[in-house]
């Protein structure tokens, strides 16, 4: 197995990276569109032209249909799909969750994925639904762990995805992640979240992902299984998820739904296309409404993929710009339940502190949620643990940033500023990170200009 994951940049707990398996490269964060090998809405070749370097398909479905199985075994899954990029395969676990049973064993499906040349193959993990009784979750978890151990021991297996399960129990998610972390995997997915996403239970998504992440090895990519929701992606990347997959681009298209910055919209209610992708530039909603069902689905699916690509690329750039928290806040504002997820992440911001970049050019603060930002928590904790005594200083309240010049008749070390966002700022730290670079609602414009420095902010 030849797998490398290289992290090139980070922000919050998110990573900009590169996953390389068997010479095939994937830039992360990445979204893998789901391709149904039986009836693809768009062909993998078409998907790759829209700017995706990888797809995910279902080995269980391939194995179940003789014509697909034979071709995949003879020529490999890449030939079968007509796509030479990164191909991850799933195992039938989702079918297991939907229909209660599958006609394949863990060993068979893992070996099969090796035989057809999957770049990453998945064990037959057991996705337990949210809120299941604890005894059932524990039982399912044992099965998932047993299958993970069985898979890594096989003489023939693809680079493996070992899925963290544990339903909505944070301690069981942590336990599962701890046990899986002892086994070698190419990718550690977090599974069983589709029902949470479908019901917009973003708070629970945040809880289970943080619990899993807390015990997974930081040098391996984490996949959020079944998450292709544009609202969830920046938030999930901020928690350290690197891979996503989406069948939603096609499922939505089949029911005339259009992904947008405003959330998912019905084709029938569109006055205009709020997008400038090639599809939306060429067509208007009336054109598309008049198309036959096949063409309409293809056109909407193509737009939906462009929209997902926009979200992923924006998220990638936000990591480089150090603005991932800002992006997640602004995207989550679109839906109150997504915002509740963001607020949960802010409440748990302490768990992200250790991943925070040491400095950045600016930190935007808007409200209580921004107060939970890991950058601010890190400052407060370090001040408490490392700075030493502040008593005896003159505390200055109610003045705006930048502080230092304001009380000129005292030396910085005789002063401390009461700060709405940071708590206390000792005079001598008032020009250092992050004290000098908060951008807050009650800004002093002159101070803002000075803080921007010579280069100015990038937005
Ligand atoms: N696809 C969506 N959710 C899951 C999951 O929990 N496990 C697997 N293997 N695939 C999925
Ligand atoms: Zn579009």
Short mmCIF file of C-alpha atoms and ligand atoms in Angstrom, two decimals:
data_model
loop_
_atom_site.label_atom_id
_atom_site.label_comp_id
_atom_site.label_asym_id
_atom_site.label_seq_id
_atom_site.Cartn_x
_atom_site.Cartn_y
_atom_site.Cartn_z
CA UNK A 1 0.00 0.00 0.00
CA UNK A 2 1.42 3.28 -1.07
CA UNK A 3 -0.46 6.09 0.65
CA UNK A 4 0.78 9.57 1.53
CA UNK A 5 -1.10 12.46 3.04
CA UNK A 6 0.70 15.76 3.07
CA UNK A 7 -0.66 18.83 4.85
CA UNK A 8 0.37 22.08 3.18
CA UNK A 9 -1.58 24.64 5.16
CA UNK A 10 -4.08 24.76 8.01
CA UNK A 11 -6.65 26.93 9.67
CA UNK A 12 -8.91 26.25 12.67
CA UNK A 13 -8.65 22.42 12.61
CA UNK A 14 -8.95 22.35 8.81
CA UNK A 15 -6.16 21.23 6.50
CA UNK A 16 -5.19 21.95 2.94
CA UNK A 17 -3.55 18.76 1.83
CA UNK A 18 -2.69 16.25 -0.80
CA UNK A 19 -3.60 12.59 -0.65
CA UNK A 20 -1.60 10.32 -2.93
CA UNK A 21 -2.52 6.69 -3.39
CA UNK A 22 -0.83 4.47 -5.94
CA UNK A 23 0.34 7.53 -7.84
CA UNK A 24 -3.12 9.09 -8.04
CA UNK A 25 -3.42 12.49 -6.38
CA UNK A 26 -6.30 14.20 -4.69
CA UNK A 27 -6.20 17.78 -3.43
CA UNK A 28 -7.97 18.06 -0.10
CA UNK A 29 -10.43 19.15 1.13
CA UNK A 30 -12.07 17.20 -1.67
CA UNK A 31 -15.57 16.29 -2.58
CA UNK A 32 -15.99 12.94 -4.32
CA UNK A 33 -19.18 12.90 -6.40
CA UNK A 34 -21.02 9.60 -6.04
CA UNK A 35 -21.28 7.67 -9.27
CA UNK A 36 -23.89 4.97 -9.52
CA UNK A 37 -22.20 2.37 -11.73
CA UNK A 38 -25.60 1.25 -13.05
CA UNK A 39 -27.22 4.51 -14.08
CA UNK A 40 -24.82 7.44 -13.79
CA UNK A 41 -26.59 10.80 -14.03
CA UNK A 42 -23.31 12.20 -15.32
CA UNK A 43 -20.41 10.09 -16.52
CA UNK A 44 -17.22 10.19 -14.44
CA UNK A 45 -15.46 11.70 -17.46
CA UNK A 46 -17.97 14.55 -17.49
CA UNK A 47 -17.59 14.97 -13.74
CA UNK A 48 -13.83 15.19 -14.08
CA UNK A 49 -14.22 17.97 -16.69
CA UNK A 50 -16.09 20.00 -14.06
CA UNK A 51 -12.92 20.01 -11.96
CA UNK A 52 -13.15 16.96 -9.69
CA UNK A 53 -10.07 14.75 -9.36
CA UNK A 54 -11.88 11.86 -7.72
CA UNK A 55 -15.19 10.01 -7.45
CA UNK A 56 -16.68 7.42 -5.16
CA UNK A 57 -18.69 4.46 -6.34
CA UNK A 58 -20.25 1.44 -4.73
CA UNK A 59 -18.40 -1.87 -4.88
CA UNK A 60 -21.43 -3.67 -3.51
CA UNK A 61 -23.55 -2.63 -6.49
CA UNK A 62 -20.75 -3.50 -8.92
CA UNK A 63 -20.38 -6.94 -7.38
CA UNK A 64 -24.11 -7.57 -7.38
CA UNK A 65 -24.57 -7.05 -11.13
CA UNK A 66 -22.88 -9.65 -13.24
CA UNK A 67 -22.01 -7.46 -16.24
CA UNK A 68 -20.43 -4.84 -13.96
CA UNK A 69 -18.69 -7.44 -11.81
CA UNK A 70 -17.11 -9.23 -14.76
CA UNK A 71 -15.85 -6.04 -16.37
CA UNK A 72 -14.54 -4.65 -13.07
CA UNK A 73 -12.69 -7.90 -12.29
CA UNK A 74 -11.19 -8.10 -15.76
CA UNK A 75 -10.35 -4.47 -16.45
CA UNK A 76 -10.49 -2.75 -13.05
CA UNK A 77 -12.84 -0.17 -11.64
CA UNK A 78 -11.12 2.73 -13.42
CA UNK A 79 -11.78 1.16 -16.83
CA UNK A 80 -15.32 0.30 -15.82
CA UNK A 81 -15.99 3.93 -14.98
CA UNK A 82 -13.94 5.29 -17.87
CA UNK A 83 -12.04 7.49 -15.44
CA UNK A 84 -8.38 7.44 -14.54
CA UNK A 85 -8.58 9.71 -11.48
CA UNK A 86 -8.89 8.76 -7.83
CA UNK A 87 -11.61 6.15 -7.25
CA UNK A 88 -12.80 5.35 -3.76
CA UNK A 89 -15.32 2.57 -3.27
CA UNK A 90 -17.93 1.99 -0.59
CA UNK A 91 -18.82 -1.43 0.69
CA UNK A 92 -22.58 -1.75 0.90
CA UNK A 93 -22.76 -0.47 4.48
CA UNK A 94 -25.24 2.15 3.40
CA UNK A 95 -27.46 -0.54 1.88
CA UNK A 96 -27.04 -2.42 5.15
CA UNK A 97 -28.34 0.59 7.05
CA UNK A 98 -31.21 1.17 4.61
CA UNK A 99 -32.41 -2.41 4.09
CA UNK A 100 -31.13 -4.17 7.21
CA UNK A 101 -29.12 -6.78 5.33
CA UNK A 102 -26.63 -7.30 2.51
CA UNK A 103 -25.64 -10.44 0.62
CA UNK A 104 -21.94 -10.17 1.15
CA UNK A 105 -19.48 -10.67 3.99
CA UNK A 106 -16.87 -8.16 5.12
CA UNK A 107 -14.07 -10.36 3.87
CA UNK A 108 -15.66 -10.83 0.44
CA UNK A 109 -16.31 -7.14 -0.16
CA UNK A 110 -12.85 -6.10 1.06
CA UNK A 111 -11.13 -8.64 -1.19
CA UNK A 112 -13.37 -7.64 -4.07
CA UNK A 113 -12.34 -3.97 -3.71
CA UNK A 114 -8.69 -5.02 -3.87
CA UNK A 115 -9.32 -7.12 -6.97
CA UNK A 116 -11.01 -4.31 -8.88
CA UNK A 117 -8.21 -1.88 -7.98
CA UNK A 118 -9.97 0.64 -5.74
CA UNK A 119 -7.65 3.43 -4.65
CA UNK A 120 -9.38 3.37 -1.26
CA UNK A 121 -11.83 0.63 -0.26
CA UNK A 122 -14.20 0.58 2.69
CA UNK A 123 -14.89 -2.10 5.28
CA UNK A 124 -18.44 -3.32 5.81
CA UNK A 125 -18.97 -1.09 8.83
CA UNK A 126 -22.33 -1.00 10.59
CA UNK A 127 -23.95 2.45 10.54
CA UNK A 128 -26.16 2.61 13.64
CA UNK A 129 -28.97 5.19 13.44
CA UNK A 130 -28.95 8.26 15.71
CA UNK A 131 -30.38 7.83 19.23
CA UNK A 132 -30.35 4.01 19.06
CA UNK A 133 -30.34 2.26 22.47
CA UNK A 134 -26.83 2.17 23.89
CA UNK A 135 -26.74 -1.63 24.01
CA UNK A 136 -27.38 -1.82 20.27
CA UNK A 137 -24.77 0.82 19.52
CA UNK A 138 -22.20 -1.11 21.56
CA UNK A 139 -23.05 -4.32 19.77
CA UNK A 140 -22.82 -2.73 16.31
CA UNK A 141 -19.57 -1.06 17.29
CA UNK A 142 -18.02 -4.37 18.25
CA UNK A 143 -18.97 -5.71 14.82
CA UNK A 144 -17.46 -2.70 13.04
CA UNK A 145 -14.22 -3.03 15.04
CA UNK A 146 -14.04 -6.77 14.42
CA UNK A 147 -14.44 -6.17 10.69
CA UNK A 148 -11.77 -3.47 10.70
CA UNK A 149 -9.32 -5.85 12.41
CA UNK A 150 -10.27 -8.61 10.00
CA UNK A 151 -9.74 -6.36 6.97
CA UNK A 152 -6.26 -5.15 7.91
CA UNK A 153 -5.16 -8.77 8.53
CA UNK A 154 -6.28 -10.05 5.10
CA UNK A 155 -3.52 -10.99 2.67
CA UNK A 156 -5.39 -9.01 0.04
CA UNK A 157 -6.99 -5.65 0.76
CA UNK A 158 -7.04 -2.20 -0.85
CA UNK A 159 -5.81 0.91 1.01
CA UNK A 160 -8.54 0.93 3.62
CA UNK A 161 -11.19 3.29 4.92
CA UNK A 162 -11.96 2.24 8.52
CA UNK A 163 -15.18 3.93 9.53
CA UNK A 164 -15.86 5.43 12.96
CA UNK A 165 -19.37 4.59 14.14
CA UNK A 166 -21.07 5.04 17.52
CA UNK A 167 -24.38 6.73 16.69
CA UNK A 168 -24.96 9.87 18.78
CA UNK A 169 -22.90 8.70 21.79
CA UNK A 170 -19.81 10.86 22.01
CA UNK A 171 -17.96 8.49 24.33
CA UNK A 172 -18.58 5.56 21.98
CA UNK A 173 -17.42 7.63 19.00
CA UNK A 174 -14.22 8.41 20.91
CA UNK A 175 -13.78 4.79 21.89
CA UNK A 176 -14.30 3.59 18.31
CA UNK A 177 -11.83 6.16 16.98
CA UNK A 178 -9.25 5.16 19.59
CA UNK A 179 -9.47 1.50 18.63
CA UNK A 180 -9.38 2.20 14.88
CA UNK A 181 -6.40 4.52 15.32
CA UNK A 182 -4.40 1.45 16.36
CA UNK A 183 -4.96 -0.03 12.89
CA UNK A 184 -3.33 1.16 9.66
CA UNK A 185 -5.77 2.95 7.37
CA UNK A 186 -5.53 5.24 4.35
CA UNK A 187 -8.59 7.16 5.48
CA UNK A 188 -10.68 7.26 8.64
CA UNK A 189 -14.27 8.12 7.72
CA UNK A 190 -16.87 9.27 10.20
CA UNK A 191 -20.02 7.33 9.32
CA UNK A 192 -23.66 7.17 10.28
CA UNK A 193 -24.25 10.91 9.91
CA UNK A 194 -26.56 10.89 6.87
CA UNK A 195 -29.75 10.78 9.00
CA UNK A 196 -28.39 13.68 11.08
CA UNK A 197 -27.64 15.73 7.96
CA UNK A 198 -31.01 14.93 6.41
CA UNK A 199 -32.73 16.25 9.52
CA UNK A 200 -30.42 19.27 9.75
CA UNK A 201 -29.18 18.07 13.15
CA UNK A 202 -26.00 20.10 12.79
CA UNK A 203 -25.40 20.27 16.55
CA UNK A 204 -25.18 16.49 16.67
CA UNK A 205 -22.99 16.41 13.58
CA UNK A 206 -20.55 18.75 15.36
CA UNK A 207 -20.62 16.59 18.51
CA UNK A 208 -19.94 13.30 16.79
CA UNK A 209 -17.26 14.67 14.47
CA UNK A 210 -15.39 16.38 17.33
CA UNK A 211 -15.60 13.21 19.39
CA UNK A 212 -14.19 11.09 16.55
CA UNK A 213 -11.52 13.62 15.63
CA UNK A 214 -10.30 13.83 19.21
CA UNK A 215 -8.98 10.27 18.97
CA UNK A 216 -8.01 9.89 15.32
CA UNK A 217 -4.39 10.25 14.16
CA UNK A 218 -3.83 13.82 12.91
CA UNK A 219 -1.63 12.70 10.04
CA UNK A 220 -4.40 10.80 8.28
CA UNK A 221 -7.31 12.18 6.23
CA UNK A 222 -10.82 12.03 7.66
CA UNK A 223 -13.84 11.53 5.42
CA UNK A 224 -17.33 12.63 6.43
CA UNK A 225 -19.40 9.89 4.85
CA UNK A 226 -22.50 10.94 2.96
CA UNK A 227 -21.93 14.63 3.48
CA UNK A 228 -22.35 16.59 0.28
CA UNK A 229 -24.29 19.41 1.78
CA UNK A 230 -22.86 22.81 0.85
CA UNK A 231 -23.93 24.25 4.22
CA UNK A 232 -22.07 21.60 6.16
CA UNK A 233 -18.78 21.59 4.27
CA UNK A 234 -16.96 24.67 5.63
CA UNK A 235 -18.10 23.76 9.16
CA UNK A 236 -16.90 20.16 8.76
CA UNK A 237 -13.58 21.26 7.27
CA UNK A 238 -13.11 23.60 10.25
CA UNK A 239 -13.39 20.51 12.47
CA UNK A 240 -10.74 18.69 10.45
CA UNK A 241 -12.67 16.70 7.84
CA UNK A 242 -10.77 16.35 4.57
CA UNK A 243 -12.99 14.27 2.30
CA UNK A 244 -16.66 14.38 1.45
CA UNK A 245 -18.91 12.56 -0.93
CA UNK A 246 -22.11 13.67 -2.50
CA UNK A 247 -24.95 11.85 -4.16
CA UNK A 248 -27.07 14.92 -3.43
CA UNK A 249 -26.04 16.69 -6.64
CA UNK A 250 -27.88 13.97 -8.59
CA UNK A 251 -30.65 13.17 -6.09
CA UNK A 252 -31.58 16.84 -5.83
CA UNK A 253 -31.46 17.23 -9.60
CA UNK A 254 -33.90 14.34 -10.06
CA UNK A 255 -36.44 16.17 -7.89
CA UNK A 256 -35.80 19.57 -9.57
CA UNK A 257 -33.80 21.05 -6.71
CA UNK A 258 -31.07 23.60 -7.29
CA UNK A 259 -28.20 24.19 -4.84
CA UNK A 260 -27.38 27.82 -4.18
CA UNK A 261 -25.87 30.24 -1.70
CA UNK A 262 -29.42 30.67 -0.39
CA UNK A 263 -29.72 26.95 0.34
CA UNK A 264 -31.60 24.44 -1.83
CA UNK A 265 -34.23 25.99 -4.08
CA UNK A 266 -37.02 24.41 -6.15
CA UNK A 267 -36.69 24.93 -9.88
CA UNK A 268 -40.36 25.99 -10.02
CA UNK A 269 -39.72 28.95 -7.71
CA UNK A 270 -36.64 30.29 -9.50
CA UNK A 271 -36.96 33.69 -11.11
CA UNK A 272 -33.30 33.69 -12.07
CA UNK A 273 -30.26 31.48 -11.59
CA UNK A 274 -28.18 33.02 -8.78
CA UNK A 275 -24.99 31.52 -10.21
CA UNK A 276 -22.57 32.19 -13.00
CA UNK A 277 -21.49 28.65 -13.85
CA UNK A 278 -21.60 27.73 -17.56
CA UNK A 279 -25.02 26.06 -17.14
CA UNK A 280 -26.59 29.08 -15.50
CA UNK A 281 -24.94 31.45 -17.94
CA UNK A 282 -26.31 29.56 -20.93
CA UNK A 283 -29.82 28.91 -19.62
CA UNK A 284 -32.53 30.65 -17.69
CA UNK A 285 -35.04 28.88 -15.42
CA UNK A 286 -37.76 28.90 -18.09
CA UNK A 287 -35.49 27.05 -20.55
CA UNK A 288 -34.73 24.40 -18.00
CA UNK A 289 -38.36 24.00 -16.92
CA UNK A 290 -39.24 23.27 -20.53
CA UNK A 291 -36.64 20.53 -20.96
CA UNK A 292 -37.52 16.85 -20.87
CA UNK A 293 -36.84 15.07 -17.56
CA UNK A 294 -33.52 13.50 -18.62
CA UNK A 295 -31.95 16.64 -19.93
CA UNK A 296 -33.34 18.70 -17.03
CA UNK A 297 -31.78 16.31 -14.52
CA UNK A 298 -28.43 16.42 -16.32
CA UNK A 299 -28.45 20.22 -16.45
CA UNK A 300 -29.41 20.62 -12.79
CA UNK A 301 -26.91 17.96 -11.70
CA UNK A 302 -24.18 19.79 -13.62
CA UNK A 303 -25.03 23.08 -11.95
CA UNK A 304 -25.19 21.39 -8.53
CA UNK A 305 -21.69 20.03 -9.05
CA UNK A 306 -20.40 23.45 -10.06
CA UNK A 307 -21.96 24.84 -6.89
CA UNK A 308 -20.30 22.14 -4.76
CA UNK A 309 -17.02 22.85 -6.46
CA UNK A 310 -17.41 26.54 -5.67
CA UNK A 311 -17.98 25.67 -2.00
CA UNK A 312 -14.97 23.35 -1.85
CA UNK A 313 -12.64 25.77 -3.65
CA UNK A 314 -13.82 28.67 -1.47
CA UNK A 315 -13.11 26.55 1.59
CA UNK A 316 -9.65 25.67 0.28
CA UNK A 317 -8.82 29.32 -0.27
CA UNK A 318 -10.23 30.26 3.15
CA UNK A 319 -7.71 27.90 4.76
CA UNK A 320 -4.86 29.63 2.95
CA UNK A 321 -6.21 33.09 3.79
CA UNK A 322 -6.71 32.15 7.46
CA UNK A 323 -10.41 32.90 7.18
CA UNK A 324 -12.01 29.49 7.58
CA UNK A 325 -13.84 30.43 10.78
CA UNK A 326 -15.22 33.55 9.07
CA UNK A 327 -16.35 31.46 6.08
CA UNK A 328 -18.03 28.81 8.25
CA UNK A 329 -19.87 31.54 10.18
CA UNK A 330 -21.12 33.23 7.04
CA UNK A 331 -22.20 29.99 5.33
CA UNK A 332 -23.94 28.62 8.44
CA UNK A 333 -25.94 31.86 8.79
CA UNK A 334 -28.06 30.66 5.87
CA UNK A 335 -30.01 28.24 8.07
CA UNK A 336 -30.81 28.51 11.80
CA UNK A 337 -30.01 24.84 12.38
CA UNK A 338 -26.65 25.20 10.66
CA UNK A 339 -26.04 28.26 12.80
CA UNK A 340 -26.82 26.16 15.87
CA UNK A 341 -24.06 23.80 14.70
CA UNK A 342 -21.68 26.74 14.38
CA UNK A 343 -22.64 27.88 17.90
CA UNK A 344 -21.91 24.39 19.20
CA UNK A 345 -18.49 24.51 17.57
CA UNK A 346 -17.88 27.87 19.26
CA UNK A 347 -18.89 26.40 22.64
CA UNK A 348 -16.37 23.63 22.01
CA UNK A 349 -13.73 25.98 20.58
CA UNK A 350 -11.28 24.89 23.29
CA UNK A 351 -10.93 21.54 21.54
CA UNK A 352 -9.68 23.31 18.41
CA UNK A 353 -7.08 25.48 20.14
CA UNK A 354 -4.25 23.09 19.61
CA UNK A 355 -4.66 23.22 15.83
CA UNK A 356 -4.74 27.00 15.59
CA UNK A 357 -2.09 28.76 13.49
CA UNK A 358 0.27 30.69 15.77
CA UNK A 359 -0.52 34.05 14.20
CA UNK A 360 -2.72 35.49 11.49
CA UNK A 361 -3.24 38.89 9.98
CA UNK A 362 -6.70 39.52 11.29
CA UNK A 363 -9.43 37.94 13.35
CA UNK A 364 -13.04 39.01 12.72
CA UNK A 365 -15.37 39.11 15.70
CA UNK A 366 -19.10 39.70 15.39
CA UNK A 367 -20.99 38.21 18.33
CA UNK A 368 -21.09 35.52 21.03
CA UNK A 369 -20.21 32.81 18.49
CA UNK A 370 -17.03 34.61 17.48
CA UNK A 371 -16.14 34.87 21.17
CA UNK A 372 -15.74 31.10 21.16
CA UNK A 373 -13.14 31.24 18.37
CA UNK A 374 -10.15 29.10 19.20
CA UNK A 375 -7.77 32.01 18.55
CA UNK A 376 -9.38 34.05 21.32
CA UNK A 377 -9.58 31.08 23.68
CA UNK A 378 -5.93 30.35 23.14
CA UNK A 379 -5.01 33.93 24.00
CA UNK A 380 -7.15 33.91 27.16
CA UNK A 381 -5.74 30.61 28.31
CA UNK A 382 -2.15 31.59 27.67
CA UNK A 383 -2.65 34.90 29.45
CA UNK A 384 -4.02 33.02 32.44
CA UNK A 385 -1.42 30.26 32.48
CA UNK A 386 1.70 32.08 31.37
CA UNK A 387 1.53 35.79 31.83
CA UNK A 388 1.68 36.17 35.57
CA UNK A 389 0.20 38.71 37.95
CA UNK A 390 -1.84 41.59 36.60
CA UNK A 391 -3.04 43.00 39.89
CA UNK A 392 -1.84 46.46 40.74
CA UNK A 393 -2.19 47.67 37.18
CA UNK A 394 -4.50 50.45 36.25
CA UNK A 395 -7.42 48.87 34.36
CA UNK A 396 -8.64 51.00 31.50
CA UNK A 397 -12.18 50.38 30.30
CA UNK A 398 -14.36 51.53 27.49
CA UNK A 399 -11.80 52.68 24.98
CA UNK A 400 -11.36 51.40 21.48
CA UNK A 401 -8.49 49.64 19.82
CA UNK A 402 -5.56 50.33 19.35
CA UNK A 403 -5.00 50.95 23.02
CA UNK A 404 -1.38 51.76 23.57
CA UNK A 405 -1.27 55.44 22.74
CA UNK A 406 -4.30 56.28 24.74
CA UNK A 407 -2.94 56.46 28.24
CA UNK A 408 0.32 58.14 27.50
CA UNK A 409 1.26 59.11 31.00
CA UNK A 410 1.63 55.47 32.15
CA UNK A 411 4.04 52.82 30.95
CA UNK A 412 2.48 49.80 29.18
CA UNK A 413 3.37 47.46 32.05
CA UNK A 414 1.42 49.65 34.45
CA UNK A 415 -1.74 49.19 32.39
CA UNK A 416 -4.29 46.54 31.50
CA UNK A 417 -7.16 47.08 29.11
CA UNK A 418 -10.57 45.55 29.69
CA UNK A 419 -11.47 43.98 26.36
CA UNK A 420 -14.89 42.72 25.31
CA UNK A 421 -13.41 39.87 23.27
CA UNK A 422 -10.15 38.99 24.93
CA UNK A 423 -10.95 39.67 28.59
CA UNK A 424 -7.81 41.51 29.66
CA UNK A 425 -5.04 42.91 27.51
CA UNK A 426 -1.82 43.84 29.37
CA UNK A 427 -0.44 47.10 27.97
CA UNK A 428 2.70 45.50 26.63
CA UNK A 429 0.70 42.94 24.63
CA UNK A 430 -1.68 45.42 23.10
CA UNK A 431 0.31 45.63 19.85
CA UNK A 432 0.90 41.92 19.51
CA UNK A 433 -1.22 39.08 18.07
CA UNK A 434 -4.14 38.70 18.47
CA UNK A 435 -4.76 41.90 20.47
CA UNK A 436 -3.87 44.28 17.68
CA UNK A 437 -5.67 42.55 14.83
CA UNK A 438 -9.21 41.97 16.01
CA UNK A 439 -11.71 43.52 13.63
CA UNK A 440 -14.80 44.25 15.67
CA UNK A 441 -18.20 45.81 15.00
CA UNK A 442 -17.41 49.03 16.91
CA UNK A 443 -14.27 49.80 14.97
CA UNK A 444 -12.31 53.01 15.03
CA UNK A 445 -11.64 53.58 11.35
CA UNK A 446 -8.34 55.24 11.85
CA UNK A 447 -7.15 52.38 14.03
CA UNK A 448 -8.47 49.97 11.44
CA UNK A 449 -6.36 51.60 8.72
CA UNK A 450 -3.28 51.40 10.85
CA UNK A 451 -3.92 47.79 11.73
CA UNK A 452 -4.25 46.90 8.10
CA UNK A 453 -0.62 47.77 7.67
CA UNK A 454 0.93 48.61 4.37
CA UNK A 455 -0.42 45.70 2.40
CA UNK A 456 -4.01 46.08 3.43
CA UNK A 457 -6.38 43.24 4.09
CA UNK A 458 -7.26 40.84 1.38
CA UNK A 459 -10.95 41.50 1.63
N1 LIG B 1 -22.28 6.23 3.32
C1 LIG B 1 -22.99 7.08 4.09
N2 LIG B 1 -22.85 6.77 5.40
C2 LIG B 1 -22.04 5.70 5.47
C3 LIG B 1 -21.49 4.93 6.56
O1 LIG B 1 -21.76 5.18 7.73
N3 LIG B 1 -20.65 3.90 6.21
C4 LIG B 1 -20.35 3.62 4.91
N4 LIG B 1 -19.52 2.61 4.67
N5 LIG B 1 -20.84 4.33 3.89
C5 LIG B 1 -21.67 5.35 4.16
ZN1 LIG B 2 -24.93 27.33 -11.94
#
